[in-house]
mmCIF file of C-alpha atoms in Angstrom:
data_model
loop_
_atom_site.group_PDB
_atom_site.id
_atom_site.type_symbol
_atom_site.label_atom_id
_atom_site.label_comp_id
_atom_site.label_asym_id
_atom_site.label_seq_id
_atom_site.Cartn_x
_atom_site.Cartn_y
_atom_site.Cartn_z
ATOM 1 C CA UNK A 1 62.094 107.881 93.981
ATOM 2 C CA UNK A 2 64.626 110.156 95.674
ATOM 3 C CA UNK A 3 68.594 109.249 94.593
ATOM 4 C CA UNK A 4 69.450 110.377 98.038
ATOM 5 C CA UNK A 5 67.870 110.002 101.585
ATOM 6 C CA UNK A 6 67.770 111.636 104.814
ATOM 7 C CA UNK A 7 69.447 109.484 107.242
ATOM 8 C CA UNK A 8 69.520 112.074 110.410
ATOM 9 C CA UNK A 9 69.985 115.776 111.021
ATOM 10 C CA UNK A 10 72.312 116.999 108.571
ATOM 11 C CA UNK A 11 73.432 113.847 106.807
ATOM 12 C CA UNK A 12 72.277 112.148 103.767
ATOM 13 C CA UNK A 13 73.262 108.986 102.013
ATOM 14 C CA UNK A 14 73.300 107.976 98.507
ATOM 15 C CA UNK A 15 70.149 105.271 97.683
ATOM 16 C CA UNK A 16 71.537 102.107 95.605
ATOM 17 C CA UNK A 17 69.345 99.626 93.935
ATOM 18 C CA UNK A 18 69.304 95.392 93.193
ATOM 19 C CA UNK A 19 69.003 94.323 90.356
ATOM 20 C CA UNK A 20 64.965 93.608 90.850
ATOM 21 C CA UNK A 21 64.607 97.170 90.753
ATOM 22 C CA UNK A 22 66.307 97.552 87.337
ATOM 23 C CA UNK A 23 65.208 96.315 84.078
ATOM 24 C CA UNK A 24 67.761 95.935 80.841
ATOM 25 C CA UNK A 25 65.822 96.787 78.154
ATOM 26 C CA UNK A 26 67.634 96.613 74.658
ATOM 27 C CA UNK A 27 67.422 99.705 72.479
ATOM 28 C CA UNK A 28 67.563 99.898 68.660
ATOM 29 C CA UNK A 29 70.092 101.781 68.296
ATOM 30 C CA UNK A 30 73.986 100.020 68.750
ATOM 31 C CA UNK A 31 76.843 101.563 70.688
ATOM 32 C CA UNK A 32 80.577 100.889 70.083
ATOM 33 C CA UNK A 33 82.018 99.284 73.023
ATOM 34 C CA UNK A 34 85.049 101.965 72.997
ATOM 35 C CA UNK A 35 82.009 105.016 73.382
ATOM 36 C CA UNK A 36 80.673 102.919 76.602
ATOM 37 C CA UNK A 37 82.486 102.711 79.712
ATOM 38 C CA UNK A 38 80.796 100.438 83.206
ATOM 39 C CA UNK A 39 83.658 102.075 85.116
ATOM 40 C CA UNK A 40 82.845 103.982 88.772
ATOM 41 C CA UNK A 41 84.604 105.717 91.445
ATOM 42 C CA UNK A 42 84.826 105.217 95.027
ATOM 43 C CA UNK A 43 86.983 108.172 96.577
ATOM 44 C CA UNK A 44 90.470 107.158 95.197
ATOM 45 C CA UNK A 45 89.759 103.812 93.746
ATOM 46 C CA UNK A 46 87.633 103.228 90.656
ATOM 47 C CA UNK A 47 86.446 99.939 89.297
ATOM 48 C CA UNK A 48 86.179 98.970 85.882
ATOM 49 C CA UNK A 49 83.049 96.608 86.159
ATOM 50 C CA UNK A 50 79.984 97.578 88.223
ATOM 51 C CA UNK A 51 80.160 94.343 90.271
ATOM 52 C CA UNK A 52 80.499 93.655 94.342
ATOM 53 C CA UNK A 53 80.514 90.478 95.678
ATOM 54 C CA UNK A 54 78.437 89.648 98.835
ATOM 55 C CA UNK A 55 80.986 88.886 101.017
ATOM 56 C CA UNK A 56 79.936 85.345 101.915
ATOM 57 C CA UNK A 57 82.817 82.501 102.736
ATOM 58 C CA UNK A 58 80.860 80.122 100.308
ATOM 59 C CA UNK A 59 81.907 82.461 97.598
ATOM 60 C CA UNK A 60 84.350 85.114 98.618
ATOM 61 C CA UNK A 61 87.387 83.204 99.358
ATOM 62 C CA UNK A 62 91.241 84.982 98.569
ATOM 63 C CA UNK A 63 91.328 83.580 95.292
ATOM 64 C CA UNK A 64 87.578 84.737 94.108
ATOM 65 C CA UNK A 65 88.571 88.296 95.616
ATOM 66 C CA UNK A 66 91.529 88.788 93.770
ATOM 67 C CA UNK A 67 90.434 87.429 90.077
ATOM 68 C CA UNK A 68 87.122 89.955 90.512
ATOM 69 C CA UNK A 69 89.940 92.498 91.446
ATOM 70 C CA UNK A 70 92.120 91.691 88.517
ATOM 71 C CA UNK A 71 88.652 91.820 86.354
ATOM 72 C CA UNK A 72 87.434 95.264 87.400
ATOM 73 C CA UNK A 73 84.981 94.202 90.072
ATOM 74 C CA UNK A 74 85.305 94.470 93.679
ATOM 75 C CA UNK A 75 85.264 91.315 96.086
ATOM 76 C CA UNK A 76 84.703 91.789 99.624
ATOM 77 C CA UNK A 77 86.274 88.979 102.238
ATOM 78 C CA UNK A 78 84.180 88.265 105.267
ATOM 79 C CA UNK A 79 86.186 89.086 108.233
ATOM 80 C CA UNK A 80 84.342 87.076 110.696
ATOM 81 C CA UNK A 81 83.901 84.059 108.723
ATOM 82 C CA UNK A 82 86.036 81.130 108.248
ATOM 83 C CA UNK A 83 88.898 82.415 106.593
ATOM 84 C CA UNK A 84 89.557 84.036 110.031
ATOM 85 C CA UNK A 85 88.517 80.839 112.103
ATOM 86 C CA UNK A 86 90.002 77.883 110.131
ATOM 87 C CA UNK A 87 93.569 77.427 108.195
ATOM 88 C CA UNK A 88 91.660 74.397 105.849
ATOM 89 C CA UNK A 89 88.355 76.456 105.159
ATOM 90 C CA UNK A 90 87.855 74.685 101.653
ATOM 91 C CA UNK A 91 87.671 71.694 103.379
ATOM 92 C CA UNK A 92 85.043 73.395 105.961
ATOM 93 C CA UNK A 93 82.859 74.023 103.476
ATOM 94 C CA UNK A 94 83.265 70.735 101.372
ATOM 95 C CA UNK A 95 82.155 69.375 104.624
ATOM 96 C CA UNK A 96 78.667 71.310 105.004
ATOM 97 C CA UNK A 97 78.072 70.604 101.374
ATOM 98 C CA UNK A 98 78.198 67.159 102.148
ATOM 99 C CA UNK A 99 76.256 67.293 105.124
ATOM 100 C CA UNK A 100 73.733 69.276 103.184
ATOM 101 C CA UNK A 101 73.230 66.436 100.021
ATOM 102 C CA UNK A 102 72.528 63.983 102.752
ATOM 103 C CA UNK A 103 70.252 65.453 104.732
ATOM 104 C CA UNK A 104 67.255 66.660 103.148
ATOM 105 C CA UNK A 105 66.043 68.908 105.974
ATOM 106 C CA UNK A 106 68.497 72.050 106.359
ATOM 107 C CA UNK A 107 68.624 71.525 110.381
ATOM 108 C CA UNK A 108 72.122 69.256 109.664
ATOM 109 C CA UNK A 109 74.481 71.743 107.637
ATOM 110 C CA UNK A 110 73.264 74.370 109.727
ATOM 111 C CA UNK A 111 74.238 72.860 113.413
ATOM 112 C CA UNK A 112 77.201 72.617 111.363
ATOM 113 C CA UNK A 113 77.572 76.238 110.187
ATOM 114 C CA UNK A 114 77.262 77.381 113.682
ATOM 115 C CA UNK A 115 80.051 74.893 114.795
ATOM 116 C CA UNK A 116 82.035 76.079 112.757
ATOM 117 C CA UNK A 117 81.482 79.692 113.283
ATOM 118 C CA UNK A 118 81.744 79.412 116.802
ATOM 119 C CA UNK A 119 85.423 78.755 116.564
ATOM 120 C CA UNK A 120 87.392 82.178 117.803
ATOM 121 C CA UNK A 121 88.856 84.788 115.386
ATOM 122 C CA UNK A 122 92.440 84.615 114.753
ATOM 123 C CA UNK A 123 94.118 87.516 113.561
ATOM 124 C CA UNK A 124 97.108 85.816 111.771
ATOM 125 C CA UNK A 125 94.771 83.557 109.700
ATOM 126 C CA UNK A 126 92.416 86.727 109.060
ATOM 127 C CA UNK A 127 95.930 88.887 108.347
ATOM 128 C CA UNK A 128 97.199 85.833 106.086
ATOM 129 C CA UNK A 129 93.901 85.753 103.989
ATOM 130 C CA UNK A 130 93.999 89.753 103.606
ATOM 131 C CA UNK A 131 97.999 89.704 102.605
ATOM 132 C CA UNK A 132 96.921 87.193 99.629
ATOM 133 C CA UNK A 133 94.442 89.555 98.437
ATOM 134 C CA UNK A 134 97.078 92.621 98.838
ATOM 135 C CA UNK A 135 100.301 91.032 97.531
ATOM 136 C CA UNK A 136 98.137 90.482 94.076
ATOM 137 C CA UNK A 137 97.678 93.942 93.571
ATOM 138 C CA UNK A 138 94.028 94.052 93.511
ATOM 139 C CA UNK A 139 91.827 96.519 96.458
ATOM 140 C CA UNK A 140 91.550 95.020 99.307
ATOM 141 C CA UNK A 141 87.988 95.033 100.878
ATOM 142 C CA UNK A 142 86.910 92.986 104.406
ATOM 143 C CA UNK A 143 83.420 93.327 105.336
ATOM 144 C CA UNK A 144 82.684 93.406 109.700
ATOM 145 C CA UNK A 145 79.528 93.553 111.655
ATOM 146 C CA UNK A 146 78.427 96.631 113.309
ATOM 147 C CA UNK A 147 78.878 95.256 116.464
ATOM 148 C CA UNK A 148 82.379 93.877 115.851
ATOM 149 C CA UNK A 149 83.981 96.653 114.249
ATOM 150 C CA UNK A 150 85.762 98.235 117.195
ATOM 151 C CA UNK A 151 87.623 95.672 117.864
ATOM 152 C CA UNK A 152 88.544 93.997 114.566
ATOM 153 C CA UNK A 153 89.138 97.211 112.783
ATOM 154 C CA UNK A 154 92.890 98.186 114.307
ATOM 155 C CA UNK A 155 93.557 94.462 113.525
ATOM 156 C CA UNK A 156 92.661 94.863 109.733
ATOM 157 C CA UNK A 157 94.320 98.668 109.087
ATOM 158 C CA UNK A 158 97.171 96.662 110.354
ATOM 159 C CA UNK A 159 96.547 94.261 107.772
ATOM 160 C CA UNK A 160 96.613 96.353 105.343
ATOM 161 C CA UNK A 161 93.160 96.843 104.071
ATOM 162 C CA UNK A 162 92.122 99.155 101.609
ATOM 163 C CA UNK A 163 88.421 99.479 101.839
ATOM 164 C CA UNK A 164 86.324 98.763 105.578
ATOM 165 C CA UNK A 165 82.854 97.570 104.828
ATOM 166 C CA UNK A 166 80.637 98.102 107.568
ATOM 167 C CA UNK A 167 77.387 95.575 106.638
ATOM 168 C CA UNK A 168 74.250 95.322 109.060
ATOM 169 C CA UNK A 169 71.326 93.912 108.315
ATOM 170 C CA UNK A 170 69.641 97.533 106.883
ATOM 171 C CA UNK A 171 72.376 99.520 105.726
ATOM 172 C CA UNK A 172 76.401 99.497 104.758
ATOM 173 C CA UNK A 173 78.601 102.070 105.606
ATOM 174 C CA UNK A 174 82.004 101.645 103.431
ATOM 175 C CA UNK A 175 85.013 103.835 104.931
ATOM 176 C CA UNK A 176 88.756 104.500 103.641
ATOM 177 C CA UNK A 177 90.656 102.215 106.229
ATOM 178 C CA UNK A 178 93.380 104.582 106.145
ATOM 179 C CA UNK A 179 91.463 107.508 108.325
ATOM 180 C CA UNK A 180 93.513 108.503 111.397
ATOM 181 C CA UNK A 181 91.236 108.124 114.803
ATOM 182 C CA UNK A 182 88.663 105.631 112.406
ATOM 183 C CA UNK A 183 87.746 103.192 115.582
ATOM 184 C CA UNK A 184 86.534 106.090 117.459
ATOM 185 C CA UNK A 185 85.089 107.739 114.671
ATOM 186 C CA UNK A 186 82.959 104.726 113.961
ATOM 187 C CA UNK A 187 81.928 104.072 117.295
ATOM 188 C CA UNK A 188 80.993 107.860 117.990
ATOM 189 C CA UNK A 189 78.737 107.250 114.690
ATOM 190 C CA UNK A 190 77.197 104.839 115.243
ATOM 191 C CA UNK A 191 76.062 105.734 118.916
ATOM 192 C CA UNK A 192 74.315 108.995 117.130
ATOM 193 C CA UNK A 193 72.804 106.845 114.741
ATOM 194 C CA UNK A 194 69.105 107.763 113.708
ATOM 195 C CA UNK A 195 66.481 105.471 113.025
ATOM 196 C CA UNK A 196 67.787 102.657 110.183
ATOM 197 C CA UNK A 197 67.238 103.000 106.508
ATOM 198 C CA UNK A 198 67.348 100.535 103.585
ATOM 199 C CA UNK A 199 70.095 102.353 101.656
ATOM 200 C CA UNK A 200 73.921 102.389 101.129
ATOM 201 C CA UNK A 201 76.191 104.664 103.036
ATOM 202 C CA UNK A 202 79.347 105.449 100.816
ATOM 203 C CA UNK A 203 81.873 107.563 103.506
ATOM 204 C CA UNK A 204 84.887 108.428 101.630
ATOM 205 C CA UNK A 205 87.519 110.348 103.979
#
């Protein structure tokens, strides 16, 4: 299996793997910890731990992002879930938990999902969440939708993001936030888009 793919004339991308596709096996000979290192680079930021969270808001809240951070890892916050829709999101989700141990059938927590998702954006709760991850000193990381990241990408350079995770439903493009001209960029890019592959795109400008 090739490590890196054609993705369109002239451009390539780097292929990543789950962890189905890798097996652990132990080996009989021992290594010192101090001879090993899990560290890896991402243009001007490197990572201690290989570990990225899925940026989901039933796991990457502020606080989970910045204790991965401050362990190595990188956490990614969603910027079009409910850290960006609701000021009492713990409580959001405490709520589709519940509605999920009483119902047996999913239909119930998931009305609820999309009632709550169907609240609007709002950039000071979004910029709130992102300043919390930022003031603790860890990368900051927000993950938007193809489709969306036009428009919510001034909002979070303004922020003060770090890292732009572009995530579709194929592919991920991650970008340095900090590129001059990035919205146009993007949207250029993705217009001359060739057919979608199952891989990662790692862009470092």
């Amino acid at each position: 299996m090739r490590d890196v793919v054609e993705i369109g004339m002239g451009r390539t991308a780097r292929r990543t793997y789950e962890l189905d596709d890798i097996n652990i096996v132990p080996s009989r000979r021992t290594r010192s910890p101090k001879d090993v290192s899990t560290a890896w680079q991402l243009d001007a930021y490197r990572f201690e731990i290989p570990v990225v969270s899925h940026p989901t808001d039933a796991l990457a809240s502020p606080e989970f992002v910045i204790e991965l951070g401050r362990q190595g890892g990188l956490g990614i916050l969603n910027g079009e879930g409910l850290i960006g829709r609701h000021a009492d999101v713990g409580a959001k989700i405490a709520q589709v938990i519940e509605a999920a141990e009483k119902e047996p059938e999913p239909s119930a927590s998931i009305r609820l999902l999309q009632q709550l998702h169907a609240a609007p954006l709002d950039p000071d709760l979004l910029g709130a969440a992102i300043a919390r991850v930022r003031d603790a000193g860890v990368i900051t990381a927000v993950r938007v939708s193809p489709q969306n990241a036009r428009s919510l990408t001034p909002v979070l350079v303004q922020a003060g993001i770090d890292l732009l995770v572009i995530q579709g439903t194929i592919f991920v493009v991650i970008v340095m936030a900090f590129r001059k001209g990035l919205v146009g960029e993007l949207g250029e890019w993705w217009k001359r888009r060739s057919a979608p592959t199952k891989c990662s795109i790692q862009a470092g400008f």
